[in-house]
């Protein structure tokens, strides 16, 4: 009877090779080994046969586009949205990588527009199984409202809530029948650490709307769980995007990691929650902030 670890034997209990190695195997060829690892990554979050709708993808250097691109690289068809026709440039970027993509334009703070746009998505790509609610915060042609609560007009308050909370409500309502047609649906809200975890002066509407998204996420997770649809959120911290400011870049330098994050790093969290293997994760927030919220001192040493 062979012994575990004996030369020439395999440790079949763990499915791992024993000391015997084939010198001509993939470990002897770094390029071949890298390709094998990439193939294993594809199998982990294989989205072949899935369709994803990702909102807020107009910017080439934003979280929405990075998320759509990564989902597409993992095999999903993707439908992406923006408020301007630059979305067609993002579709060209995706198609150039061999990704099946379609672009759709609309102001999703209007529920009728959200309904119309979703009908277009289904006509173009079929029923969706993954929804990434990313749109919000800033839009082309609109100023970001940053005022203290006492100075905030009713119109500015309403605008902040509509842009960050109501928009996601409209899209989720439109997509829900498609997402829940069969088990395995995924809803992912891209919110923020601002609101659910921390806040700052001048951000009352933004903080309230992002915290509201996390509350909605938990309620939906409870309601949709029995049918096999999971609902989670990703809470980014300081991320270097096209809309981030120099001050925000400096703030990212004071995180434990020592730099702002990238859209691709947030997209990786989105992919993990969208993966078939994440079927028992629901009602959770995944913070992607370089460890910033865990430290008491957030300024220069």
Coordinates of C-alpha atoms in Angstrom, one line a residue:
X1 CA 0.0 0.0 0.0
X2 CA 1.6 3.3 -1.1
X3 CA 2.3 6.1 1.3
X4 CA 1.1 9.7 0.9
X5 CA 4.1 11.7 -0.5
X6 CA 6.0 8.6 -1.6
X7 CA 7.9 9.2 -4.8
X8 CA 5.9 8.2 -7.8
X9 CA 2.5 8.5 -6.0
X10 CA -0.2 11.1 -6.0
X11 CA -2.1 12.5 -3.0
X12 CA -5.5 11.8 -4.5
X13 CA -7.2 12.7 -1.3
X14 CA -6.7 16.4 -2.0
X15 CA -6.5 16.1 -5.7
X16 CA -3.0 17.5 -5.6
X17 CA 0.1 16.0 -7.3
X18 CA 2.7 14.3 -5.1
X19 CA 6.5 14.9 -5.3
X20 CA 6.7 13.3 -8.8
X21 CA 6.8 15.9 -11.5
X22 CA 6.9 15.7 -15.2
X23 CA 9.8 17.9 -16.2
X24 CA 8.1 18.6 -19.5
X25 CA 4.9 19.7 -17.7
X26 CA 3.4 23.2 -17.7
X27 CA 5.5 24.2 -14.7
X28 CA 8.6 24.0 -16.9
X29 CA 7.0 26.6 -19.4
X30 CA 6.1 29.9 -17.7
X31 CA 4.0 31.0 -20.7
X32 CA 2.0 27.8 -20.7
X33 CA 1.6 28.0 -17.0
X34 CA 0.2 31.5 -17.3
X35 CA -2.3 30.5 -19.9
X36 CA -3.4 27.6 -17.7
X37 CA -3.9 30.0 -14.8
X38 CA -5.9 32.4 -17.0
X39 CA -8.1 29.5 -18.1
X40 CA -8.7 28.5 -14.5
X41 CA -9.7 32.1 -13.8
X42 CA -12.2 32.0 -16.7
X43 CA -13.7 28.8 -15.3
X44 CA -14.1 30.4 -11.8
X45 CA -16.4 33.1 -13.0
X46 CA -17.6 31.8 -16.3
X47 CA -20.4 34.0 -17.5
X48 CA -20.9 32.3 -20.8
X49 CA -24.6 32.4 -21.8
X50 CA -25.3 35.3 -19.4
X51 CA -26.3 38.8 -20.3
X52 CA -25.4 41.8 -18.1
X53 CA -26.8 45.3 -18.0
X54 CA -24.4 47.9 -16.6
X55 CA -25.5 51.5 -16.2
X56 CA -23.3 54.6 -16.2
X57 CA -20.7 53.4 -18.8
X58 CA -20.0 56.6 -20.8
X59 CA -16.6 57.3 -19.4
X60 CA -13.7 55.1 -20.7
X61 CA -11.9 55.4 -17.4
X62 CA -15.0 54.9 -15.1
X63 CA -16.1 52.0 -12.9
X64 CA -19.1 51.2 -15.0
X65 CA -17.1 50.6 -18.2
X66 CA -14.4 48.7 -16.4
X67 CA -17.1 46.4 -14.9
X68 CA -18.8 45.9 -18.3
X69 CA -15.5 45.1 -19.9
X70 CA -14.5 42.5 -17.2
X71 CA -17.9 40.8 -17.3
X72 CA -17.6 40.6 -21.1
X73 CA -14.2 39.2 -20.9
X74 CA -15.6 36.4 -18.7
X75 CA -18.1 35.5 -21.5
X76 CA -21.2 37.6 -20.8
X77 CA -23.1 39.6 -23.4
X78 CA -23.2 43.2 -22.1
X79 CA -25.7 46.1 -22.5
X80 CA -24.3 49.4 -21.4
X81 CA -25.9 52.8 -20.8
X82 CA -25.1 56.5 -20.7
X83 CA -26.9 59.8 -21.0
X84 CA -24.9 60.8 -24.1
X85 CA -23.9 59.2 -27.5
X86 CA -20.4 58.6 -26.3
X87 CA -21.7 55.2 -25.3
X88 CA -21.3 54.2 -28.9
X89 CA -17.5 54.7 -28.5
X90 CA -17.5 52.4 -25.5
X91 CA -19.4 49.8 -27.5
X92 CA -16.7 50.0 -30.2
X93 CA -14.1 49.5 -27.4
X94 CA -15.8 46.3 -26.2
X95 CA -16.5 44.9 -29.6
X96 CA -12.8 45.4 -30.5
X97 CA -12.1 42.8 -27.8
X98 CA -14.6 40.4 -29.2
X99 CA -17.3 41.2 -26.6
X100 CA -20.9 41.0 -27.7
X101 CA -22.1 44.5 -26.6
X102 CA -24.9 47.0 -27.2
X103 CA -25.2 50.7 -26.2
X104 CA -28.3 52.5 -25.0
X105 CA -28.9 56.2 -24.2
X106 CA -31.3 57.6 -21.7
X107 CA -31.9 59.6 -18.6
X108 CA -32.7 56.8 -16.2
X109 CA -34.0 59.2 -13.5
X110 CA -37.2 59.1 -15.6
X111 CA -39.0 55.8 -15.0
X112 CA -40.6 55.8 -18.4
X113 CA -37.2 56.1 -20.0
X114 CA -35.9 53.3 -17.9
X115 CA -38.7 51.1 -19.0
X116 CA -38.2 52.0 -22.7
X117 CA -34.4 51.5 -22.4
X118 CA -34.8 48.1 -20.8
X119 CA -37.2 46.9 -23.5
X120 CA -34.5 47.9 -26.0
X121 CA -31.9 45.9 -24.1
X122 CA -34.1 42.8 -24.1
X123 CA -34.8 43.2 -27.9
X124 CA -31.1 43.5 -28.6
X125 CA -29.5 41.1 -26.1
X126 CA -32.3 38.9 -24.7
X127 CA -33.3 38.5 -21.0
X128 CA -30.7 39.7 -18.5
X129 CA -29.3 37.7 -15.6
X130 CA -26.9 40.3 -14.2
X131 CA -27.7 44.0 -13.3
X132 CA -25.0 46.4 -12.2
X133 CA -26.5 49.6 -10.9
X134 CA -23.5 51.9 -11.3
X135 CA -25.0 55.1 -12.8
X136 CA -25.1 58.1 -10.4
X137 CA -22.9 60.7 -8.8
X138 CA -22.0 62.9 -11.8
X139 CA -23.2 63.1 -15.4
X140 CA -21.9 64.9 -18.4
X141 CA -23.4 68.4 -18.6
X142 CA -24.5 68.5 -15.0
X143 CA -22.8 70.1 -12.0
X144 CA -22.2 68.0 -8.9
X145 CA -24.2 69.4 -6.0
X146 CA -22.0 69.7 -2.9
X147 CA -23.6 71.9 -0.2
X148 CA -24.2 71.8 3.5
X149 CA -27.7 70.6 4.5
X150 CA -28.8 74.1 5.8
X151 CA -27.9 75.6 2.4
X152 CA -29.4 72.9 0.2
X153 CA -32.5 73.9 -1.7
X154 CA -35.4 71.5 -2.1
X155 CA -34.6 71.1 -5.8
X156 CA -30.9 70.3 -5.2
X157 CA -31.9 67.7 -2.5
X158 CA -34.4 66.1 -4.9
X159 CA -31.8 66.1 -7.7
X160 CA -29.2 64.3 -5.5
X161 CA -31.8 61.7 -4.5
X162 CA -33.0 61.2 -8.0
X163 CA -29.5 60.9 -9.5
X164 CA -28.2 58.4 -7.0
X165 CA -31.2 56.5 -5.5
X166 CA -34.3 56.9 -7.7
X167 CA -32.3 56.1 -10.9
X168 CA -31.3 52.7 -9.5
X169 CA -34.8 52.1 -8.3
X170 CA -36.2 52.8 -11.8
X171 CA -33.7 50.4 -13.5
X172 CA -34.2 47.7 -10.9
X173 CA -38.0 47.8 -11.2
X174 CA -37.7 47.6 -15.0
X175 CA -35.3 44.7 -14.9
X176 CA -36.8 42.6 -12.0
X177 CA -39.1 40.4 -14.1
X178 CA -36.2 39.4 -16.4
X179 CA -33.8 38.9 -13.5
X180 CA -36.2 36.6 -11.6
X181 CA -37.4 34.5 -14.5
X182 CA -35.1 31.7 -13.2
X183 CA -32.7 31.2 -10.3
X184 CA -29.2 32.7 -10.6
X185 CA -30.0 36.4 -11.0
X186 CA -27.5 38.9 -9.7
X187 CA -28.2 42.5 -8.7
X188 CA -25.1 44.6 -7.7
X189 CA -25.3 48.2 -6.5
X190 CA -22.2 50.3 -6.9
X191 CA -22.7 52.6 -3.9
X192 CA -19.9 54.3 -1.9
X193 CA -18.3 54.3 1.5
X194 CA -19.7 57.8 1.7
X195 CA -23.2 57.4 3.2
X196 CA -23.3 53.7 4.3
X197 CA -20.0 53.9 6.3
X198 CA -18.7 57.5 6.6
X199 CA -19.6 61.0 5.4
X200 CA -18.3 64.6 5.1
X201 CA -19.7 68.1 5.3
X202 CA -21.3 69.1 2.0
X203 CA -22.5 65.7 1.1
X204 CA -26.0 65.3 2.7
X205 CA -27.9 64.3 -0.4
X206 CA -25.2 62.1 -1.8
X207 CA -24.7 60.4 1.6
X208 CA -28.4 59.8 2.1
X209 CA -28.9 58.4 -1.4
X210 CA -26.0 56.0 -1.2
X211 CA -27.0 54.8 2.2
X212 CA -30.5 54.4 0.8
X213 CA -29.1 52.1 -1.9
X214 CA -27.5 49.8 0.7
X215 CA -30.8 49.7 2.6
X216 CA -32.7 48.8 -0.6
X217 CA -30.1 46.2 -1.4
X218 CA -30.7 44.4 2.0
X219 CA -34.5 44.6 1.6
X220 CA -34.3 43.1 -1.9
X221 CA -31.9 40.4 -0.8
X222 CA -34.5 39.2 1.7
X223 CA -37.4 39.4 -0.8
X224 CA -35.6 37.8 -3.7
X225 CA -33.5 35.2 -1.9
X226 CA -36.1 32.4 -2.0
X227 CA -36.1 32.6 -5.8
X228 CA -32.4 32.3 -6.1
X229 CA -31.6 35.9 -7.0
X230 CA -28.8 37.5 -4.9
X231 CA -28.5 41.2 -4.2
X232 CA -25.3 42.9 -3.0
X233 CA -23.4 46.2 -3.1
X234 CA -19.8 47.3 -3.8
X235 CA -18.7 50.3 -1.8
X236 CA -15.7 52.1 -3.4
X237 CA -13.5 54.5 -1.6
X238 CA -11.0 56.9 -3.3
X239 CA -11.0 55.6 -6.9
X240 CA -9.0 57.4 -9.7
X241 CA -11.6 58.0 -12.4
X242 CA -12.2 60.7 -15.0
X243 CA -14.5 62.5 -12.6
X244 CA -12.3 62.4 -9.5
X245 CA -10.5 65.5 -8.4
X246 CA -6.9 66.3 -7.4
X247 CA -8.0 66.5 -3.8
X248 CA -9.5 63.0 -4.0
X249 CA -6.3 61.7 -5.5
X250 CA -4.3 63.1 -2.6
X251 CA -6.8 61.6 -0.2
X252 CA -6.2 58.2 -1.8
X253 CA -2.5 58.5 -1.0
X254 CA -3.3 58.5 2.7
X255 CA -5.0 55.1 2.7
X256 CA -3.1 52.1 4.2
X257 CA -2.4 50.9 0.6
X258 CA -0.9 54.4 -0.1
X259 CA -2.7 55.2 -3.4
X260 CA -6.2 55.7 -4.9
X261 CA -7.9 52.6 -6.3
X262 CA -8.5 51.9 -9.9
X263 CA -11.8 51.2 -11.7
X264 CA -10.5 47.7 -12.6
X265 CA -10.1 46.9 -8.9
X266 CA -13.7 47.8 -8.3
X267 CA -14.7 45.8 -11.3
X268 CA -13.0 42.7 -9.8
X269 CA -15.3 43.0 -6.8
X270 CA -18.4 43.3 -9.1
X271 CA -17.3 40.2 -11.0
X272 CA -16.9 38.2 -7.8
X273 CA -20.4 39.0 -6.8
X274 CA -21.8 38.3 -10.3
X275 CA -20.1 34.9 -10.5
X276 CA -22.2 31.7 -10.4
X277 CA -20.0 30.6 -7.5
X278 CA -21.3 33.6 -5.4
X279 CA -24.7 32.0 -5.1
X280 CA -24.7 32.0 -1.2
X281 CA -23.6 35.6 -0.8
X282 CA -26.5 38.1 -0.6
X283 CA -27.4 41.2 1.4
X284 CA -23.7 42.1 1.8
X285 CA -21.5 45.1 1.2
X286 CA -18.0 44.7 -0.2
X287 CA -15.8 47.7 0.6
X288 CA -13.1 48.5 -1.9
X289 CA -11.2 51.4 -0.4
X290 CA -7.6 50.3 0.3
X291 CA -8.4 49.9 4.0
X292 CA -9.3 53.6 4.5
X293 CA -12.3 53.2 6.7
X294 CA -10.4 51.0 9.2
X295 CA -7.9 53.6 10.2
X296 CA -8.5 56.4 12.7
X297 CA -5.9 58.8 11.3
X298 CA -6.4 59.5 7.6
X299 CA -4.1 62.5 7.0
X300 CA -0.3 62.8 6.4
X301 CA 1.9 61.4 9.0

